[in-house]
Coordinates of C-alpha atoms and ligand atoms in Angstrom, one line a residue:
M1 CA 0.0 0.0 0.0
M2 CA 1.0 3.6 -0.4
D3 CA 2.6 5.4 2.4
F4 CA 0.0 8.2 2.3
P5 CA 0.3 10.7 5.2
L6 CA -2.9 11.4 7.2
T7 CA -2.7 15.2 7.3
L8 CA -5.3 18.0 7.4
N9 CA -4.2 19.0 4.0
V10 CA -6.1 15.9 2.6
I11 CA -9.2 17.1 4.4
L12 CA -8.8 20.6 3.1
R13 CA -8.3 19.4 -0.5
R14 CA -11.5 17.3 -0.2
A15 CA -13.5 20.2 1.2
E16 CA -12.2 22.5 -1.5
T17 CA -12.9 20.2 -4.4
I18 CA -15.7 17.8 -3.4
H19 CA -17.6 20.1 -1.1
A20 CA -16.7 23.4 -2.7
C21 CA -20.2 24.9 -2.5
R22 CA -21.3 23.4 0.8
E23 CA -21.8 26.3 3.2
V24 CA -20.0 27.8 6.2
V25 CA -22.4 30.2 7.9
T26 CA -21.3 32.6 10.6
H27 CA -23.4 34.8 12.9
R28 CA -21.1 37.8 13.1
S29 CA -20.6 39.9 16.2
D30 CA -22.5 42.8 14.7
G31 CA -25.5 40.5 14.3
S32 CA -25.2 40.1 10.5
W33 CA -24.8 36.7 8.8
H34 CA -21.7 35.7 6.7
R35 CA -21.9 32.8 4.2
Y36 CA -19.4 31.2 1.9
G37 CA -18.5 27.8 0.6
Y38 CA -15.6 25.5 1.6
A39 CA -13.8 26.5 -1.6
D40 CA -13.8 30.1 -0.4
M41 CA -12.6 29.0 3.0
A42 CA -9.7 27.0 1.4
R43 CA -8.7 29.9 -0.8
R44 CA -8.6 32.3 2.2
A45 CA -6.7 29.6 4.3
R46 CA -4.0 29.7 1.6
Q47 CA -4.0 33.5 1.7
L48 CA -3.6 33.3 5.5
A49 CA -0.7 30.9 5.1
V50 CA 1.1 33.2 2.7
A51 CA 0.4 36.3 4.9
L52 CA 1.7 34.5 8.0
A53 CA 4.9 33.4 6.1
K54 CA 5.5 37.1 5.1
L55 CA 5.2 38.0 8.8
G56 CA 8.0 35.5 9.5
V57 CA 6.0 32.4 10.6
S58 CA 7.7 29.3 9.5
S59 CA 7.2 25.5 9.9
G60 CA 6.6 24.4 13.5
D61 CA 5.9 28.0 14.7
R62 CA 2.9 28.5 17.0
V63 CA 0.1 30.8 16.0
A64 CA -2.3 31.6 18.8
T65 CA -6.0 32.4 18.5
I66 CA -8.4 34.0 21.0
C67 CA -11.6 33.8 19.0
W68 CA -15.2 32.8 19.1
N69 CA -16.6 30.3 16.5
H70 CA -16.6 32.0 13.1
Y71 CA -15.3 31.7 9.6
A72 CA -12.0 33.4 10.2
H73 CA -11.3 31.0 13.1
L74 CA -12.1 28.2 10.7
E75 CA -9.5 29.6 8.2
T76 CA -6.9 29.5 10.9
Y77 CA -7.9 25.8 11.6
F78 CA -6.6 24.9 8.2
G79 CA -4.3 27.8 7.1
V80 CA -2.0 27.4 10.0
P81 CA -1.5 23.6 10.3
C82 CA -1.7 22.9 6.5
S83 CA 1.3 25.2 6.0
G84 CA 3.3 23.5 8.7
G85 CA 2.5 25.8 11.7
V86 CA 0.8 24.9 14.9
L87 CA -2.5 26.4 15.8
H88 CA -2.7 27.2 19.5
T89 CA -6.3 27.9 20.4
I90 CA -6.6 29.9 23.7
N91 CA -9.5 30.0 26.1
P92 CA -10.2 33.7 26.8
R93 CA -11.8 32.8 30.2
L94 CA -8.5 31.8 31.7
H95 CA -7.0 33.9 34.5
A96 CA -4.4 36.5 33.3
D97 CA -1.5 34.6 35.0
D98 CA -2.5 31.4 33.2
L99 CA -2.8 33.3 29.9
V100 CA 0.7 34.7 30.3
H101 CA 2.0 31.2 31.2
I102 CA 0.6 29.4 28.2
L103 CA 1.5 32.2 25.7
T104 CA 5.0 32.2 27.1
E105 CA 5.4 28.4 27.3
A106 CA 4.0 27.8 23.8
E107 CA 6.2 30.7 22.5
D108 CA 3.4 31.9 20.3
R109 CA 4.8 34.4 17.7
V110 CA 1.5 35.7 16.3
L111 CA -1.9 36.1 17.9
I112 CA -5.2 36.3 16.0
I113 CA -7.8 37.8 18.3
D114 CA -11.4 39.0 18.0
D115 CA -12.0 42.7 18.5
T116 CA -14.6 41.8 21.1
L117 CA -12.0 39.9 23.0
L118 CA -9.3 42.6 23.0
P119 CA -10.0 43.3 26.8
V120 CA -8.4 39.9 27.4
L121 CA -5.1 41.3 26.1
E122 CA -5.5 44.4 28.3
R123 CA -5.6 42.0 31.3
I124 CA -2.2 40.6 30.4
G125 CA -0.7 43.9 29.4
E126 CA 3.0 43.9 28.6
R127 CA 3.7 40.5 30.2
V128 CA 4.0 38.6 26.9
S129 CA 6.1 39.2 23.8
L130 CA 4.1 38.7 20.6
E131 CA 5.6 39.7 17.3
H132 CA 2.2 40.4 15.6
I133 CA -1.4 40.8 16.7
I134 CA -4.0 40.3 14.0
V135 CA -7.5 41.5 14.9
V136 CA -10.7 40.0 13.5
T137 CA -13.2 42.8 13.3
S138 CA -16.6 43.4 11.9
D139 CA -16.0 47.1 11.3
G140 CA -12.3 47.4 10.3
N141 CA -11.4 49.3 13.5
V142 CA -8.1 48.0 14.7
P143 CA -6.0 49.4 17.5
A144 CA -2.7 51.1 16.5
G145 CA 0.2 48.6 16.0
M146 CA -2.2 45.7 15.2
L147 CA -3.2 44.2 11.9
D148 CA -6.7 43.8 10.5
Y149 CA -7.4 40.2 9.7
D150 CA -9.7 40.7 6.7
A151 CA -7.5 43.5 5.2
L152 CA -4.5 41.2 5.5
I153 CA -6.2 38.3 3.7
D154 CA -7.6 40.6 1.0
A155 CA -4.2 42.1 0.4
T156 CA -2.4 38.8 0.1
D157 CA -2.0 37.2 -3.3
A158 CA -1.7 33.4 -2.9
T159 CA -1.9 32.6 -6.6
G160 CA 0.1 29.5 -7.3
Y161 CA 0.7 28.8 -3.6
E162 CA 0.4 25.1 -2.7
F163 CA 0.5 23.9 0.8
P164 CA 3.6 21.8 1.5
E165 CA 3.6 18.0 1.9
L166 CA 3.8 17.3 5.6
E167 CA 4.6 14.4 7.8
E168 CA 1.5 13.0 9.6
S169 CA 3.3 12.9 12.9
Q170 CA 3.9 16.7 12.7
A171 CA 2.1 18.9 15.2
A172 CA -1.0 20.6 13.8
A173 CA -2.6 22.2 16.8
M174 CA -2.3 22.6 20.6
C175 CA -4.7 23.3 23.4
Y176 CA -4.1 23.7 27.1
T177 CA -6.0 21.9 29.7
S178 CA -6.7 23.5 33.0
G179 CA -8.1 21.2 35.6
T180 CA -5.3 20.1 37.9
T181 CA -3.4 22.0 40.4
G182 CA -0.8 24.4 39.2
R183 CA -0.5 25.7 35.7
P184 CA -2.5 24.5 32.7
K185 CA -0.8 21.8 30.7
G186 CA -0.4 21.8 26.9
V187 CA -1.6 19.0 24.6
L188 CA -0.1 18.9 21.1
Y189 CA -2.3 17.3 18.5
S190 CA -0.6 15.7 15.5
H191 CA -2.1 15.8 12.0
R192 CA -2.6 12.0 12.2
A193 CA -4.4 12.2 15.5
I194 CA -6.8 14.8 14.3
V195 CA -7.4 13.0 11.0
V196 CA -8.1 9.7 12.6
H197 CA -10.3 11.4 15.2
T198 CA -12.2 13.1 12.4
L199 CA -12.9 9.7 10.7
G200 CA -13.8 8.1 14.0
S201 CA -16.2 10.8 15.2
A202 CA -18.1 10.9 11.9
L203 CA -19.1 7.2 12.4
A204 CA -22.7 6.4 13.0
S205 CA -21.7 4.7 16.2
A206 CA -20.0 7.9 17.3
I207 CA -21.5 11.3 16.4
G208 CA -22.8 10.1 13.1
I209 CA -22.2 13.0 10.6
Q210 CA -23.2 13.0 7.0
E211 CA -22.9 15.5 4.1
A212 CA -26.6 16.4 4.3
D213 CA -26.2 17.5 8.0
A214 CA -26.0 21.1 9.2
I215 CA -23.9 21.2 12.3
L216 CA -23.8 24.0 14.9
P217 CA -20.9 23.6 17.4
V218 CA -21.8 25.6 20.5
V219 CA -18.7 24.2 22.1
P220 CA -16.1 26.8 21.5
M221 CA -13.4 26.4 18.9
F222 CA -10.9 27.3 21.7
H223 CA -12.0 24.2 23.7
V224 CA -10.4 21.0 22.2
N225 CA -11.0 22.2 18.6
A226 CA -14.8 22.4 19.2
W227 CA -14.8 18.7 19.8
G228 CA -13.2 18.3 16.3
L229 CA -16.5 19.3 14.6
P230 CA -15.0 21.9 12.2
F231 CA -12.7 19.2 10.8
T232 CA -15.4 16.6 10.6
C233 CA -17.8 18.9 8.8
A234 CA -15.1 19.9 6.3
M235 CA -14.3 16.2 5.6
M236 CA -17.9 15.2 5.3
G237 CA -19.0 18.4 3.5
S238 CA -21.7 19.1 6.1
K239 CA -22.9 22.6 6.4
L240 CA -21.2 24.3 9.3
V241 CA -23.1 26.9 11.3
L242 CA -20.9 29.0 13.5
P243 CA -22.7 31.1 16.2
G244 CA -19.9 33.6 16.9
R245 CA -20.5 35.1 20.3
H246 CA -24.3 34.7 20.1
L247 CA -24.5 31.8 22.6
D248 CA -27.7 32.7 24.4
S249 CA -30.6 30.3 24.0
E250 CA -32.7 32.6 21.9
S251 CA -30.0 33.2 19.4
L252 CA -29.2 29.5 19.2
L253 CA -32.8 28.6 18.7
Q254 CA -33.1 31.2 15.9
A255 CA -30.0 29.8 14.3
F256 CA -31.3 26.2 14.6
E257 CA -34.5 27.2 12.8
Q258 CA -33.0 29.6 10.2
E259 CA -30.2 27.2 9.1
R260 CA -32.2 24.0 9.5
V261 CA -29.5 22.7 11.9
T262 CA -29.6 18.9 12.3
I263 CA -26.9 18.4 15.0
S264 CA -25.5 20.7 17.7
A265 CA -23.0 20.1 20.5
G266 CA -22.3 21.7 23.8
V267 CA -22.0 21.3 27.6
P268 CA -25.0 20.8 29.8
T269 CA -24.9 24.4 30.9
I270 CA -25.8 25.4 27.4
W271 CA -28.7 22.9 27.0
I272 CA -30.3 23.5 30.4
P273 CA -31.3 27.1 29.8
L274 CA -32.1 26.3 26.2
L275 CA -34.6 23.7 27.4
D276 CA -36.1 26.3 29.7
K277 CA -36.5 28.7 26.8
L278 CA -38.1 26.0 24.7
N279 CA -40.6 25.2 27.4
E280 CA -41.3 28.9 27.8
C281 CA -42.2 29.5 24.2
E282 CA -43.3 26.1 23.0
G283 CA -44.0 26.0 19.3
K284 CA -42.3 29.3 18.5
Y285 CA -39.4 27.7 16.7
D286 CA -39.5 25.2 13.8
L287 CA -36.9 22.7 14.9
S288 CA -38.1 19.9 12.7
A289 CA -34.7 19.5 11.2
L290 CA -32.9 19.1 14.5
H291 CA -32.4 15.5 15.4
S292 CA -29.6 15.4 18.0
L293 CA -27.9 17.5 20.6
I294 CA -24.6 16.1 21.7
V295 CA -23.8 16.8 25.3
G296 CA -20.5 16.3 27.1
G297 CA -17.9 18.0 29.3
S298 CA -19.9 17.1 32.4
A299 CA -22.6 14.6 33.2
A300 CA -26.0 15.2 31.6
P301 CA -28.9 15.2 34.0
R302 CA -31.8 12.8 33.2
S303 CA -34.4 15.6 33.4
L304 CA -32.6 17.3 30.5
M305 CA -32.6 14.2 28.3
E306 CA -36.1 13.2 29.2
E307 CA -37.7 16.6 28.7
L308 CA -35.9 17.4 25.5
E309 CA -37.1 14.2 24.0
K310 CA -40.6 13.8 25.4
R311 CA -41.6 17.4 25.1
H312 CA -39.6 18.6 22.1
N313 CA -38.7 15.5 20.2
I314 CA -35.0 16.3 20.3
R315 CA -32.6 13.5 21.0
L316 CA -29.8 14.1 23.5
V317 CA -26.6 12.1 23.0
H318 CA -24.2 11.8 25.9
A319 CA -20.5 11.6 25.2
W320 CA -17.3 11.8 27.2
G321 CA -13.9 13.2 26.3
M322 CA -11.0 15.3 27.5
T323 CA -8.6 17.8 26.1
E324 CA -6.0 15.0 26.2
T325 CA -8.3 12.8 24.0
T326 CA -8.8 15.2 21.1
P327 CA -11.6 14.9 22.7
L328 CA -14.0 12.1 21.7
G329 CA -13.6 9.0 23.9
T330 CA -16.9 7.4 24.5
V331 CA -20.5 7.8 23.4
A332 CA -23.6 6.4 25.1
M333 CA -26.1 4.8 22.8
L334 CA -28.6 1.9 23.0
R335 CA -27.1 -1.2 21.4
P336 CA -29.1 -3.8 19.4
G337 CA -31.3 -5.6 21.8
Q338 CA -31.5 -2.8 24.3
E339 CA -34.6 -1.2 22.7
T340 CA -36.6 -3.8 24.6
L341 CA -35.4 -2.5 28.0
D342 CA -37.9 -0.5 30.0
E343 CA -37.8 3.3 30.0
D344 CA -35.7 3.6 33.2
Q345 CA -33.2 1.1 32.0
Q346 CA -32.9 2.8 28.7
Y347 CA -32.2 6.2 30.3
A348 CA -29.7 4.5 32.6
V349 CA -27.8 3.2 29.6
R350 CA -27.9 6.5 27.7
L351 CA -26.9 8.6 30.8
R352 CA -23.7 6.6 31.3
Q353 CA -20.7 8.0 29.5
G354 CA -20.9 5.1 27.2
H355 CA -18.8 2.8 25.0
P356 CA -15.4 3.7 23.6
V357 CA -15.6 4.8 20.0
P358 CA -13.6 2.6 17.6
F359 CA -9.8 2.8 18.2
V360 CA -10.2 4.1 21.7
E361 CA -9.4 1.4 24.3
I362 CA -10.4 1.8 28.0
R363 CA -9.7 0.0 31.2
A364 CA -9.9 1.1 34.9
R365 CA -7.4 0.6 37.6
G366 CA -8.3 0.1 41.3
E367 CA -6.0 -0.3 44.2
A368 CA -5.6 -4.0 43.4
G369 CA -4.9 -3.5 39.7
I370 CA -7.1 -3.5 36.6
V371 CA -10.7 -3.8 37.7
P372 CA -13.2 -6.3 36.2
W373 CA -15.9 -5.0 33.8
D374 CA -18.6 -5.8 36.2
G375 CA -20.4 -2.5 36.4
K376 CA -19.6 -2.3 40.1
T377 CA -15.9 -2.1 40.8
M378 CA -14.5 1.4 40.6
G379 CA -11.2 2.4 39.3
E380 CA -9.4 5.3 37.6
L381 CA -10.1 5.3 33.9
E382 CA -7.1 4.7 31.6
V383 CA -7.4 5.2 27.9
R384 CA -5.2 4.6 24.8
G385 CA -5.6 5.1 21.1
P386 CA -4.3 7.0 18.1
W387 CA -5.8 10.3 19.3
I388 CA -4.9 10.1 23.0
A389 CA -2.0 12.3 24.2
G390 CA 1.2 10.4 24.9
A391 CA 2.7 13.3 27.0
Y392 CA 2.1 16.9 28.0
Y393 CA 4.0 19.6 26.2
K394 CA 7.2 20.5 28.0
R395 CA 6.0 18.9 31.2
P396 CA 8.2 15.9 32.2
D397 CA 7.0 16.5 35.7
A398 CA 3.5 15.2 34.6
A399 CA 4.9 11.9 33.3
D400 CA 3.0 10.1 36.1
R401 CA -0.2 10.7 34.1
F402 CA 1.0 8.0 31.7
T403 CA 1.4 4.4 32.6
S404 CA 4.6 2.5 31.9
D405 CA 2.7 0.3 29.4
G406 CA 1.4 3.2 27.4
W407 CA -2.0 4.3 28.7
F408 CA -3.2 7.8 29.8
R409 CA -4.5 8.1 33.3
T410 CA -7.6 10.3 33.1
G411 CA -8.3 11.1 36.7
D412 CA -11.9 10.0 36.3
I413 CA -13.1 7.3 38.7
V414 CA -15.4 4.9 36.7
T415 CA -17.1 1.6 36.6
I416 CA -17.2 -0.4 33.4
E417 CA -20.0 -2.8 32.5
P418 CA -19.6 -6.1 30.7
G419 CA -19.6 -5.0 27.1
G420 CA -17.6 -1.9 27.8
S421 CA -20.1 0.8 28.8
M422 CA -18.3 3.3 31.1
K423 CA -19.8 5.4 33.9
I424 CA -18.0 8.2 35.7
E425 CA -18.6 7.8 39.4
D426 CA -16.4 10.5 40.8
R427 CA -13.3 12.5 40.0
S428 CA -10.0 11.6 41.6
K429 CA -9.3 15.2 41.9
D430 CA -11.7 17.6 43.5
L431 CA -12.3 19.9 40.6
I432 CA -15.3 22.0 40.1
K433 CA -16.8 22.3 36.7
S434 CA -18.6 25.6 36.3
G435 CA -20.2 26.4 33.0
G436 CA -18.2 23.8 31.2
E437 CA -14.9 25.2 32.5
W438 CA -12.7 23.9 35.4
I439 CA -12.1 25.6 38.7
S440 CA -9.2 24.1 40.6
S441 CA -10.3 23.8 44.1
I442 CA -6.8 23.8 45.4
D443 CA -5.8 27.0 43.5
L444 CA -8.9 28.7 44.8
E445 CA -8.2 27.5 48.4
N446 CA -4.7 28.9 48.2
A447 CA -6.1 32.2 47.0
I448 CA -8.6 32.4 49.8
M449 CA -5.9 31.4 52.3
S450 CA -3.7 34.2 51.1
H451 CA -6.1 36.5 52.9
P452 CA -4.4 37.6 56.1
A453 CA -7.5 36.8 58.3
V454 CA -8.0 33.3 57.0
T455 CA -6.1 30.2 58.3
E456 CA -7.8 27.4 56.4
A457 CA -10.0 27.1 53.4
A458 CA -11.4 24.1 51.6
V459 CA -13.5 24.4 48.4
I460 CA -16.0 21.9 47.3
A461 CA -18.4 21.7 44.3
I462 CA -22.1 22.2 44.9
P463 CA -24.7 21.4 42.3
D464 CA -26.0 24.5 40.5
A465 CA -28.9 24.6 38.1
K466 CA -27.3 27.2 35.8
W467 CA -23.6 26.4 35.9
T468 CA -23.8 22.6 36.7
E469 CA -21.4 23.2 39.6
R470 CA -20.3 26.2 41.6
P471 CA -17.6 26.4 44.3
L472 CA -18.5 26.6 48.0
A473 CA -15.8 27.8 50.3
V474 CA -15.4 26.5 53.8
V475 CA -13.3 29.0 55.8
V476 CA -11.6 29.0 59.2
V477 CA -10.9 32.5 60.4
R478 CA -7.7 33.3 62.2
E479 CA -8.1 33.6 66.0
G480 CA -8.8 37.0 67.2
Q481 CA -9.7 38.3 63.7
S482 CA -12.8 38.6 61.7
V483 CA -13.5 38.7 58.0
S484 CA -16.7 38.8 55.9
A485 CA -17.5 36.8 52.8
E486 CA -17.6 40.1 50.9
A487 CA -14.1 41.0 52.0
I488 CA -12.7 37.6 50.9
S489 CA -14.5 38.0 47.5
R490 CA -12.9 41.4 47.1
H491 CA -9.5 39.9 47.9
L492 CA -10.1 37.1 45.3
E493 CA -10.8 39.6 42.6
T494 CA -7.0 40.3 42.3
K495 CA -6.1 36.6 42.6
V496 CA -8.4 34.5 40.4
A497 CA -10.7 34.8 37.4
K498 CA -13.9 36.6 38.3
W499 CA -16.1 33.5 37.6
W500 CA -14.1 31.5 40.1
I501 CA -15.2 33.6 43.0
P502 CA -17.6 31.6 45.2
E503 CA -21.1 32.9 45.9
L504 CA -21.3 30.8 49.0
F505 CA -19.0 30.8 52.1
E506 CA -19.4 28.8 55.2
F507 CA -17.4 29.8 58.3
V508 CA -16.4 26.9 60.6
E509 CA -14.2 26.3 63.6
E510 CA -12.2 23.6 62.0
I511 CA -11.9 21.7 58.7
P512 CA -11.9 17.9 59.2
K513 CA -8.7 16.3 58.0
T514 CA -7.6 12.8 56.8
A515 CA -4.9 10.7 58.4
T516 CA -2.3 12.3 56.2
G517 CA -3.5 15.8 57.1
K518 CA -5.4 16.6 53.9
F519 CA -8.8 18.3 54.0
Q520 CA -11.4 15.6 54.2
K521 CA -13.6 16.9 51.4
T522 CA -16.0 13.9 51.6
A523 CA -17.0 15.0 55.0
L524 CA -17.4 18.6 53.8
R525 CA -19.6 17.4 50.9
K526 CA -21.8 15.5 53.3
Q527 CA -22.2 18.5 55.5
F528 CA -22.6 21.3 53.0
A529 CA -23.3 19.9 49.5
E530 CA -25.6 16.9 49.9
G531 CA -29.2 17.7 49.5
R532 CA -28.6 21.1 48.0
Ligands
AMP1 P1 -11.7 18.9 29.6 O1 -10.4 18.4 29.4 O2 -11.8 20.3 30.1 O3 -12.6 18.7 28.4 O4 -12.4 18.1 30.8 C1 -12.4 16.6 30.8 C2 -13.1 16.1 32.0 O5 -14.5 16.5 31.9 C3 -13.1 14.6 32.1 O6 -12.0 14.1 32.6 C4 -14.4 14.4 32.9 O7 -14.1 14.5 34.3 C5 -15.3 15.5 32.5 N1 -16.3 15.0 31.6 C6 -16.2 15.1 30.2 N2 -17.3 14.6 29.7 C7 -18.1 14.2 30.7 C8 -19.4 13.5 30.8 N3 -20.1 13.2 29.7 N4 -19.8 13.2 32.0 C9 -19.1 13.5 33.1 N5 -17.9 14.1 33.1 C10 -17.4 14.4 31.9

């Protein structure tokens, strides 16, 4: 057989030739709609590649983006990696210190940023050295010293330019994961990993994407490549509907109706208010084209699945993945024979995190080694496969997340049923997932404990209807001193991202500890979180 490299260039060539006129539709920040075909996208991706080369970007260089989901961001998804660069998508919600850390560690040379996200740059000020900042605007207004994205593309002649032939093992993109203590860790995706993930996630037993679909990724393009959907749509030729910054339920429902969206994807905190809105204005939107909402990032509640399906005839598909897994790992679906299960049993199957998609292998390790697939014994989930990270970028200190026999340790505590359906029972770390984003309880505790009147602080997650989880801080005040929740919140404003600041504080005499002197969070959860 031919030694044919699996690179994004092959996907782009296909999109340009086979799916030339299939549409990419963007809801722009000024409210207008932008439309073009994949051939236009590919042409502009080439212009971007030439423009970046003129700015001094060469093979292997990192180009960062801080952008919502829109056509220019899609052009960077192909223009940067197909010319040999590495696309570094950055989450604008990170704390300034983390932004500085990742921009510095990744040594990003160029940043492409939305005009509406420029305040993110103001937060980090002069603390990073970027050679060029390119701004995506809807009105052509660009701050002095920065370049206008559209003007740059329009002024670039890419006639005759061909993307180079690349090695499939070459890095195409990178994304940082927050989620553990300390600084976010980088994951570098190879061309091969993304291509094989693209094939795998299009399968009917995964997300099931066809050319006739119209797909709206609500999941941001800065979060694990919007679950790979932009690549999958380009390969399959599905219409891609990009919501820009219009992520409120009403805008999404309007976009679903207007663009005849068939599949959308997002975290539970997107679908919960969307369901409320649907209930509120039943019959207002024609969603007859919409057949599936993919949900992942945190566990989907049954009420969400049941109500969307019974009341609005919209199927919710539960999937699991991580930044380190590109991200699709497992999908929960009824298998042949399970249609005869009763309703409760069917929901139970579909609310698990599900079966690994082809080429992803799973196992779980308990204290006594690999646990049996009995649906009862818990262990930490380990995964391997062609799109699972084999290391973190420049982080030899995190080598313990990979086993000596080549599996990635996820940190999720799971049970696995006979037949391979996985369920997350708990997290090995005590992270808080708020609005689809991680809050590190330890970082937050340290920030609270940096207040002079606080001696001890432990943070636990409490369920929250809007954000899935929010932090609750349990605080011990230094003897002879007093401090209010408001004063701690004000103190935190300078230490952590705004959305990390807990709304709830409990003041206690003492925090229960484990034998090794760690905060006993199980006890705190029992006391403060259970039943909320
Ligand atoms: P991230 O790397 O930010 O995408 O976060 C990955 C983590 O999110 C996983 O390790 C899980 O703990 C959690 N997660 C992702 N999908 C699900 C899901 N369907 N149910 C429960 N937790 C999930």
